[in-house]
Amino acid sequence: VGCRRGGSPLYAALLERAARDVEAGGPAWEALRGRERDPLGSAVALRFMAAAHRLALEGRAPALAAVLPTAGGEAAPASRVWPALRDALREHLPEVRRLAARACQTNEPGRSAALLPGFLLLARRFGLPFRLLELGASAGLNLRWDRYRYEGAGAAWGDPASPVVLEGVFGAPPPPLDPPSVVVGSRRGCDPHPLDPADPEDRATLRSSVWADQAERLRTVDAALALAAGVPATVDRAGAGAWLTPERLGPRPGELTVVFHSVVLQYLGEEERRTVLARLEDAGAAATAGAPLAWLRMEPPDWRRRHAHEVWLRSWPGGEDRRLATSGPHGRLVRWVAAP
Ligand SMILES: C[S@@+](CC[C@H](N)C(=O)[O-])C[C@H]1O[C@@H](n2cnc3c(N)ncnc32)[C@H](O)[C@@H]1O
């Protein structure tokens, strides 16, 4: 269901076949044996697909690559892709098992399109340079949101010369997209498994988690990885609860501190989630108009169900919480639902 909603009928159909193969004790079962108790939120099905996709992207499964658009192949129905996928699983079983055991690692620059209107609302409200703090930043691609170009519903924002162009991302009417430029003073994030955009292994991890019938998404990820080299950002190796300390959140006069995240909360334990919320609440109480704090997030309201993802923004002083927009799981299509 998640894949279909995310615009990948191919993955939806392949996962149905994989589920049947698991039940029948086929190669998909061999690949996933031992993972039966992995929590649903750890996205085991997507980890499995990423492992197979990687074989195709790296030229290790040519027959599979020939039917996957991201690997230079033609778009083919699941009935043709599945046999090639099954053969690749059989041939590379130990490697697929090794890759599928690793934590889910994606970084989707398209989610910046969902967050952008919230950042701009904050720029209008406070007019201060941003101090960006991202939870679950992965490779930090969304820490560079201000360097991307966004277009949709007759509106646009960002440098027209940016190599990262997110097209058709807004539903009509488009969200308010002022001011035309912003100042980002610092970019920092955390992730227990940070990825380095400059590292070939990490790049392969990220590329393989893009769905194989979404070549446009892969082009965007590639462009964002290349852009990252020229826009420094730090991603510390840490979980959100340990990283978001009162010191880090402390008021910074003359700066707007924005804590943000996208599709991360489901990976946090209950206690860690409570810690993050309590820290934000405490820091919010200490925020002032000259040293404000904001919490911007794009998350599924309940990741077990089929709701659209939602973008919410809370800011202090005041602490008002507003739902700004809904979006697809990868940030497209963003529908603005708040008053400007
Ligand atoms: C689905 S990915 C989303 C990545 C990125 N936010 C994006 O939207 O492209 C989930 C991310 O959460 C990270 N994560 C998992 N547990 C975490 C924790 N306890 N604290 C912070 N991040 C965590 C994962 O490593 C992964 O990078």
Short mmCIF file of C-alpha atoms in Angstrom, two decimals, residues 62-238:
data_model
loop_
_atom_site.label_atom_id
_atom_site.label_comp_id
_atom_site.label_asym_id
_atom_site.label_seq_id
_atom_site.Cartn_x
_atom_site.Cartn_y
_atom_site.Cartn_z
CA PRO A 62 22.32 -7.68 -15.77
CA ALA A 63 19.03 -9.46 -16.50
CA LEU A 64 17.37 -7.53 -13.67
CA ALA A 65 19.01 -4.25 -14.75
CA ALA A 66 17.55 -4.73 -18.24
CA VAL A 67 14.01 -4.37 -16.83
CA LEU A 68 14.58 -1.54 -14.34
CA PRO A 69 14.51 2.09 -15.56
CA THR A 70 16.87 3.34 -12.81
CA ALA A 71 19.51 0.82 -13.95
CA GLY A 72 19.27 1.89 -17.58
CA GLY A 73 16.73 -0.76 -18.53
CA GLU A 74 13.25 -0.46 -19.98
CA ALA A 75 10.12 -0.05 -17.90
CA ALA A 76 8.66 -3.57 -17.67
CA PRO A 77 5.65 -5.06 -15.89
CA ALA A 78 6.17 -6.93 -12.62
CA SER A 79 5.43 -10.19 -14.45
CA ARG A 80 8.75 -9.71 -16.30
CA VAL A 81 10.73 -8.15 -13.46
CA TRP A 82 9.87 -10.76 -10.85
CA PRO A 83 11.57 -13.76 -12.58
CA ALA A 84 14.75 -11.68 -13.07
CA LEU A 85 14.60 -10.55 -9.44
CA ARG A 86 14.07 -14.09 -8.23
CA ASP A 87 17.08 -15.32 -10.22
CA ALA A 88 19.21 -12.49 -8.84
CA LEU A 89 18.18 -13.44 -5.29
CA ARG A 90 19.17 -17.05 -5.91
CA GLU A 91 22.51 -16.12 -7.42
CA HIS A 92 23.49 -13.53 -4.80
CA LEU A 93 21.79 -14.89 -1.70
CA PRO A 94 24.55 -14.19 0.90
CA GLU A 95 24.95 -10.62 -0.38
CA VAL A 96 21.19 -9.96 -0.37
CA ARG A 97 20.95 -11.33 3.17
CA ARG A 98 23.82 -9.09 4.28
CA LEU A 99 22.33 -5.96 2.67
CA ALA A 100 18.75 -6.65 3.82
CA ALA A 101 19.95 -6.95 7.42
CA ARG A 102 21.13 -3.33 7.46
CA ALA A 103 18.98 -0.51 8.83
CA CYS A 104 16.75 1.36 6.39
CA GLN A 105 18.72 4.18 4.88
CA THR A 106 17.08 6.64 2.58
CA ASN A 107 17.48 10.34 2.07
CA GLU A 108 14.85 11.94 -0.08
CA PRO A 109 15.51 15.54 -1.20
CA GLY A 110 11.92 15.70 -2.48
CA ARG A 111 10.81 16.00 1.16
CA SER A 112 12.42 19.44 1.19
CA ALA A 113 9.49 20.48 -1.01
CA ALA A 114 7.09 19.58 1.82
CA LEU A 115 9.22 21.43 4.38
CA LEU A 116 9.98 24.50 2.24
CA PRO A 117 6.70 26.40 2.83
CA GLY A 118 7.20 25.97 6.58
CA PHE A 119 10.74 27.33 6.43
CA LEU A 120 9.51 30.29 4.39
CA LEU A 121 6.67 30.98 6.83
CA LEU A 122 9.31 31.15 9.57
CA ALA A 123 11.46 33.48 7.46
CA ARG A 124 8.45 35.79 7.03
CA ARG A 125 7.59 35.65 10.71
CA PHE A 126 11.02 36.14 12.26
CA GLY A 127 13.32 37.52 9.53
CA LEU A 128 16.37 35.95 11.19
CA PRO A 129 19.15 33.68 9.89
CA PHE A 130 18.37 30.00 10.29
CA ARG A 131 20.25 27.66 12.61
CA LEU A 132 19.19 24.30 11.20
CA LEU A 133 19.10 21.21 13.44
CA GLU A 134 17.86 18.09 11.64
CA LEU A 135 16.94 14.86 13.42
CA GLY A 136 17.48 11.67 11.39
CA ALA A 137 19.37 13.61 8.72
CA SER A 138 20.82 10.55 6.93
CA ALA A 139 23.24 12.07 4.38
CA GLY A 140 22.07 15.60 5.19
CA LEU A 141 20.50 16.22 1.77
CA ASN A 142 17.53 18.05 3.30
CA LEU A 143 19.92 20.27 5.29
CA ARG A 144 20.62 21.91 1.89
CA TRP A 145 16.93 22.65 1.14
CA ASP A 146 17.61 26.33 0.44
CA ARG A 147 19.91 25.43 -2.48
CA TYR A 148 17.27 23.55 -4.46
CA ARG A 149 14.83 24.80 -7.07
CA TYR A 150 11.13 24.03 -6.53
CA GLU A 151 8.44 24.30 -9.19
CA GLY A 152 4.76 23.45 -9.37
CA ALA A 153 1.23 24.78 -9.88
CA GLY A 154 2.60 27.86 -11.68
CA ALA A 155 4.84 28.87 -8.76
CA ALA A 156 8.56 28.49 -8.15
CA TRP A 157 11.17 29.13 -5.50
CA GLY A 158 14.95 28.93 -5.42
CA ASP A 159 17.89 29.41 -7.73
CA PRO A 160 16.81 28.68 -11.33
CA ALA A 161 20.41 27.52 -11.97
CA SER A 162 20.36 24.95 -9.13
CA PRO A 163 21.35 21.46 -10.32
CA VAL A 164 18.60 20.06 -8.06
CA VAL A 165 15.23 20.86 -9.61
CA LEU A 166 12.10 19.48 -7.96
CA GLU A 167 9.41 19.78 -10.58
CA GLY A 168 5.65 19.49 -10.22
CA VAL A 169 5.88 19.35 -6.43
CA PHE A 170 2.99 21.66 -5.49
CA GLY A 171 -0.73 21.08 -5.83
CA ALA A 172 -2.92 24.07 -6.77
CA PRO A 173 -3.16 26.57 -5.28
CA PRO A 174 0.56 26.60 -4.45
CA PRO A 175 1.76 27.49 -0.94
CA PRO A 176 2.96 31.04 -0.23
CA LEU A 177 6.59 31.11 -1.40
CA ASP A 178 7.98 34.36 0.06
CA PRO A 179 10.59 35.62 0.72
CA PRO A 180 12.52 34.83 -2.46
CA SER A 181 15.72 34.09 -0.53
CA VAL A 182 16.76 33.13 3.00
CA VAL A 183 19.95 33.12 5.04
CA VAL A 184 21.08 29.81 6.52
CA GLY A 185 23.75 30.43 9.14
CA SER A 186 24.49 26.82 10.05
CA ARG A 187 23.47 23.28 9.10
CA ARG A 188 23.81 20.42 11.54
CA GLY A 189 22.00 17.17 12.06
CA CYS A 190 22.18 13.80 13.75
CA ASP A 191 21.62 10.22 12.71
CA PRO A 192 22.64 6.92 14.34
CA HIS A 193 23.72 5.80 10.83
CA PRO A 194 24.89 8.94 9.08
CA LEU A 195 25.82 8.66 5.42
CA ASP A 196 28.58 10.64 3.76
CA PRO A 197 27.56 12.05 0.37
CA ALA A 198 31.22 11.82 -0.71
CA ASP A 199 31.63 8.13 0.18
CA PRO A 200 31.02 5.67 -2.72
CA GLU A 201 29.62 2.95 -0.43
CA ASP A 202 27.20 5.39 1.21
CA ARG A 203 26.16 6.75 -2.17
CA ALA A 204 25.41 3.18 -3.32
CA THR A 205 23.28 2.63 -0.20
CA LEU A 206 21.24 5.74 -0.90
CA ARG A 207 20.86 5.13 -4.62
CA SER A 208 19.68 1.57 -4.10
CA SER A 209 16.92 2.67 -1.70
CA VAL A 210 15.25 4.70 -4.45
CA TRP A 211 12.43 2.68 -6.01
CA ALA A 212 13.53 1.17 -9.30
CA ASP A 213 10.65 2.52 -11.40
CA GLN A 214 11.33 6.09 -10.22
CA ALA A 215 14.23 7.18 -12.39
CA GLU A 216 13.39 10.86 -11.83
CA ARG A 217 13.86 10.44 -8.07
CA LEU A 218 17.23 8.81 -8.65
CA ARG A 219 18.31 11.75 -10.84
CA THR A 220 17.35 14.13 -8.04
CA VAL A 221 19.25 12.13 -5.43
CA ASP A 222 22.32 12.06 -7.70
CA ALA A 223 22.12 15.82 -8.24
CA ALA A 224 21.69 16.48 -4.51
CA LEU A 225 24.64 14.23 -3.65
CA ALA A 226 26.81 16.18 -6.10
CA LEU A 227 25.60 19.55 -4.78
CA ALA A 228 26.32 18.48 -1.18
CA ALA A 229 30.06 18.57 -1.86
CA GLY A 230 29.93 22.37 -2.18
CA VAL A 231 27.52 23.12 0.70
CA PRO A 232 29.03 21.96 4.00
CA ALA A 233 26.75 20.41 6.63
CA THR A 234 27.61 18.21 9.59
CA VAL A 235 25.68 15.07 10.52
CA ASP A 236 26.75 13.75 13.94
CA ARG A 237 26.52 10.04 14.67
CA ALA A 238 23.84 10.05 17.38
#
